Short mmCIF file of C-alpha atoms in Angstrom, two decimals:
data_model
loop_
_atom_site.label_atom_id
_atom_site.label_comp_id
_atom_site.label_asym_id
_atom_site.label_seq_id
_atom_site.Cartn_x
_atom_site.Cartn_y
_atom_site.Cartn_z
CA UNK A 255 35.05 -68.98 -7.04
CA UNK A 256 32.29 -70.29 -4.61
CA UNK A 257 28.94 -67.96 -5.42
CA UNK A 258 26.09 -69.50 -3.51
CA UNK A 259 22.85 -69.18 -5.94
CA UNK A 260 20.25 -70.62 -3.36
CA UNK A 261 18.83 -67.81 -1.02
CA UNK A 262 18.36 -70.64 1.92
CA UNK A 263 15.03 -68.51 2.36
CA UNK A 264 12.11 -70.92 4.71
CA UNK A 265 8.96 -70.86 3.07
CA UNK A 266 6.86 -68.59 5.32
CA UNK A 267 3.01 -69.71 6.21
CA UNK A 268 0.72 -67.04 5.74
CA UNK A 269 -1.92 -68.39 7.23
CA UNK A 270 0.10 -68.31 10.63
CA UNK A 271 0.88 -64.99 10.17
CA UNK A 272 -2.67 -63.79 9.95
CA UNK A 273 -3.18 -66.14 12.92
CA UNK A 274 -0.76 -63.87 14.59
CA UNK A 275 -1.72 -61.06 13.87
CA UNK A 276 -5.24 -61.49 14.83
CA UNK A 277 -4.52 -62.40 18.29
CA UNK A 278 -2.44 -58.97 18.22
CA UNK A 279 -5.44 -57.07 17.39
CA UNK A 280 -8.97 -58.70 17.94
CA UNK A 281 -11.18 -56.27 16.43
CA UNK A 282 -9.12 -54.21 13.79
CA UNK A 283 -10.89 -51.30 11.90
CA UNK A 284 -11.95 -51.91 8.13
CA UNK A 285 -9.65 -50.42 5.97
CA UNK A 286 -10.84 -48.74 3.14
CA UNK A 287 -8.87 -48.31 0.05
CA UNK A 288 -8.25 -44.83 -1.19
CA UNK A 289 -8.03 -43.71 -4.86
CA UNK A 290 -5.49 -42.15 -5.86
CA UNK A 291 -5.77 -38.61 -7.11
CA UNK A 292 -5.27 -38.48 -10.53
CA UNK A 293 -1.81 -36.89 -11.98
CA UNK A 294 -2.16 -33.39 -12.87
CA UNK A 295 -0.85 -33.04 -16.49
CA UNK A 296 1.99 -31.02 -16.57
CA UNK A 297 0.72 -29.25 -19.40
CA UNK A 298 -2.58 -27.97 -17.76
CA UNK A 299 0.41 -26.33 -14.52
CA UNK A 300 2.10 -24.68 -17.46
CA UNK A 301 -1.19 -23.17 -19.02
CA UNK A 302 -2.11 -21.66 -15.80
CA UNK A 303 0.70 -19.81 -14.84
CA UNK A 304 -0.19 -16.54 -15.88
CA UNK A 305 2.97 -15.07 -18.43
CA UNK A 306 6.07 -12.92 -16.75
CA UNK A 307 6.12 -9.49 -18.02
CA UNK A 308 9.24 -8.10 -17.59
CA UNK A 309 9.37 -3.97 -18.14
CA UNK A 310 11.70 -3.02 -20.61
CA UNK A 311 14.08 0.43 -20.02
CA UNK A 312 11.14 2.82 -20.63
CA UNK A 313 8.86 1.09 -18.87
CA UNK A 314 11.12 0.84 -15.83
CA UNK A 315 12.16 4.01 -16.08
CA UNK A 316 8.70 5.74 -16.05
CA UNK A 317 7.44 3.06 -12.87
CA UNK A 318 10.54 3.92 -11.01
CA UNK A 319 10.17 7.84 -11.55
CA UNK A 320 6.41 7.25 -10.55
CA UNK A 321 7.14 5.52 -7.37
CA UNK A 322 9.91 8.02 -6.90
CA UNK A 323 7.52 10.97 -6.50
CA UNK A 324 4.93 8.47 -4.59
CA UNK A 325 7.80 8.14 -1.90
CA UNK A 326 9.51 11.72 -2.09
CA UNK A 327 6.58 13.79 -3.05
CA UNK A 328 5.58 16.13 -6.46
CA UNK A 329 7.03 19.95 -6.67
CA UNK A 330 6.14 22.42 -9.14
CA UNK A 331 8.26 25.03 -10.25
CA UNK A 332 11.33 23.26 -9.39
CA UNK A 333 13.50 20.83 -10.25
CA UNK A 334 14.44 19.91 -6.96
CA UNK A 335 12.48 20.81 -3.48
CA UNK A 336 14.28 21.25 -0.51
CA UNK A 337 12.74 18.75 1.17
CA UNK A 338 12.93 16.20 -1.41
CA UNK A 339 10.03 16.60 -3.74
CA UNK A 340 10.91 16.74 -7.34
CA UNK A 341 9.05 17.37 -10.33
CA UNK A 342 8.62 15.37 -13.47
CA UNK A 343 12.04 15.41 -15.11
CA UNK A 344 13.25 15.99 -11.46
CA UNK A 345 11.55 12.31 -11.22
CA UNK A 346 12.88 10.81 -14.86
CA UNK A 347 16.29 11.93 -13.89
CA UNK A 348 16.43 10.31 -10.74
CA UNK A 349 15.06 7.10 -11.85
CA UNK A 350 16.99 6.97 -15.16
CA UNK A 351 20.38 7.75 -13.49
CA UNK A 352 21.57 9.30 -16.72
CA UNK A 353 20.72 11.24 -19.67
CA UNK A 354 20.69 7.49 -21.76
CA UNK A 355 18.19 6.38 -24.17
CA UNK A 356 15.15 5.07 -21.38
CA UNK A 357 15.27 8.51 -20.33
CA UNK A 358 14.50 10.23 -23.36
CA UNK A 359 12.32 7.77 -24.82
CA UNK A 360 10.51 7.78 -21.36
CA UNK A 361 10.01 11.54 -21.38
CA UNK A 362 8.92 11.91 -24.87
CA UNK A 363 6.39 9.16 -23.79
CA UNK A 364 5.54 11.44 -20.76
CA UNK A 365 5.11 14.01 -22.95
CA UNK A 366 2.73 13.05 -25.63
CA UNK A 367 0.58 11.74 -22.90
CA UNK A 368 0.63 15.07 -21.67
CA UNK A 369 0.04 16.68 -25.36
CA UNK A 370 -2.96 13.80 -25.96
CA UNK A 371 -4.88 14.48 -22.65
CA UNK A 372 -4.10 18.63 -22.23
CA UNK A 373 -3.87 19.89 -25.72
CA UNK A 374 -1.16 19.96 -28.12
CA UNK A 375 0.50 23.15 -26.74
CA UNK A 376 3.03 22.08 -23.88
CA UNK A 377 6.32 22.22 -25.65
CA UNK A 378 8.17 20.73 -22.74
CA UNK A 379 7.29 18.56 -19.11
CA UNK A 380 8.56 21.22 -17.01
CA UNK A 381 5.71 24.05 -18.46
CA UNK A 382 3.01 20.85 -18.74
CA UNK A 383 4.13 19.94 -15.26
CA UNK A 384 3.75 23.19 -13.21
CA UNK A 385 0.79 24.22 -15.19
CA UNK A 386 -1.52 20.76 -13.64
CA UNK A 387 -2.92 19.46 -10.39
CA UNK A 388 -1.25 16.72 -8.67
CA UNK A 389 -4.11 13.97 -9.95
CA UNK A 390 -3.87 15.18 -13.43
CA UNK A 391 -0.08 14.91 -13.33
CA UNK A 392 -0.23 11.21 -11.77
CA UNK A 393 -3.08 10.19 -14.84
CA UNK A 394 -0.64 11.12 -17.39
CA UNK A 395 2.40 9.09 -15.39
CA UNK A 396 0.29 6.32 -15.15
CA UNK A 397 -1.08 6.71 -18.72
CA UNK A 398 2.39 6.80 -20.00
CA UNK A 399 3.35 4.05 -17.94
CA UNK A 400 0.44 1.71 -19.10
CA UNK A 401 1.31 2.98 -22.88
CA UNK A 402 4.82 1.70 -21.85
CA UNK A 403 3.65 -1.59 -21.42
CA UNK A 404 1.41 -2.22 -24.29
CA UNK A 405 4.09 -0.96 -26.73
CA UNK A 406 6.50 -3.54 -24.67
CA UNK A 407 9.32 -0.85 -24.73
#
């Protein structure tokens, strides 16, 4: 086997280069060196991103019904309004899909919201419901929805 181990490499003058290159350019601008920014630590990125909440089933289910009557609209004294509207179980049962467990933990939610801001006597959503402005209807949603969240459920 014949392996050359020389590199056969001239030595190079550098003073001849910087000959050369001055002749090239005269009058070249300063340089100035720049600093490098410092390295964020990964650790401070990973502090700042604020946390992911993710909604579990009741949760979901009561944000979904809300923006359901947001988009279709609110009825009273109806499940379903001809033109869409619903009212609040009208809402839960469109947003739930089914009768399943988000559903009814998400109305007896919706409920005791109800019962804790308008008295202990509504029985049911539909009689709460129909018996309450539009604003007072959305504070309890949004109450329950909020509740929801801090209970993580």
């Amino acid at each position: 086997m014949n392996t050359r181990t020389e590199a056969g490499f001239t030595h190079v003058d550098q003073d001849l280069y910087a000959k050369a290159f001055q002749l090239l350019d005269p009058t070249p601008e300063p340089v100035t060196p720049t600093v490098p920014a410092a390295p964020t630590p990964v650790s401070v990125i990973l502090a700042a991103a604020p946390p992911v909440h993710r909604a579990g089933p009741v949760e979901k289910t009561l944000s979904d019904a809300l923006a359901f009557l947001d988009t279709h609209g609110w009825a009273r004294f109806t499940l379903i309004h001809s033109e869409g509207a619903r009212c609040s179980i009208g809402a839960l049962r469109a947003a739930a899909g089914a009768r399943n467990a988000a559903y009814r933990k998400a109305g007896s939610l919706l409920l005791a919201e109800a019962r804790r801001r308008h008295g202990k006597q509504w029985k049911a959503i539909p009689a709460w419901n129909d018996s309450h402005s539009g604003p007072e209807v959305r504070g309890v949603w949004e109450a329950a929805i909020q509740r929801a969240h801090h209970l993580n459920i």
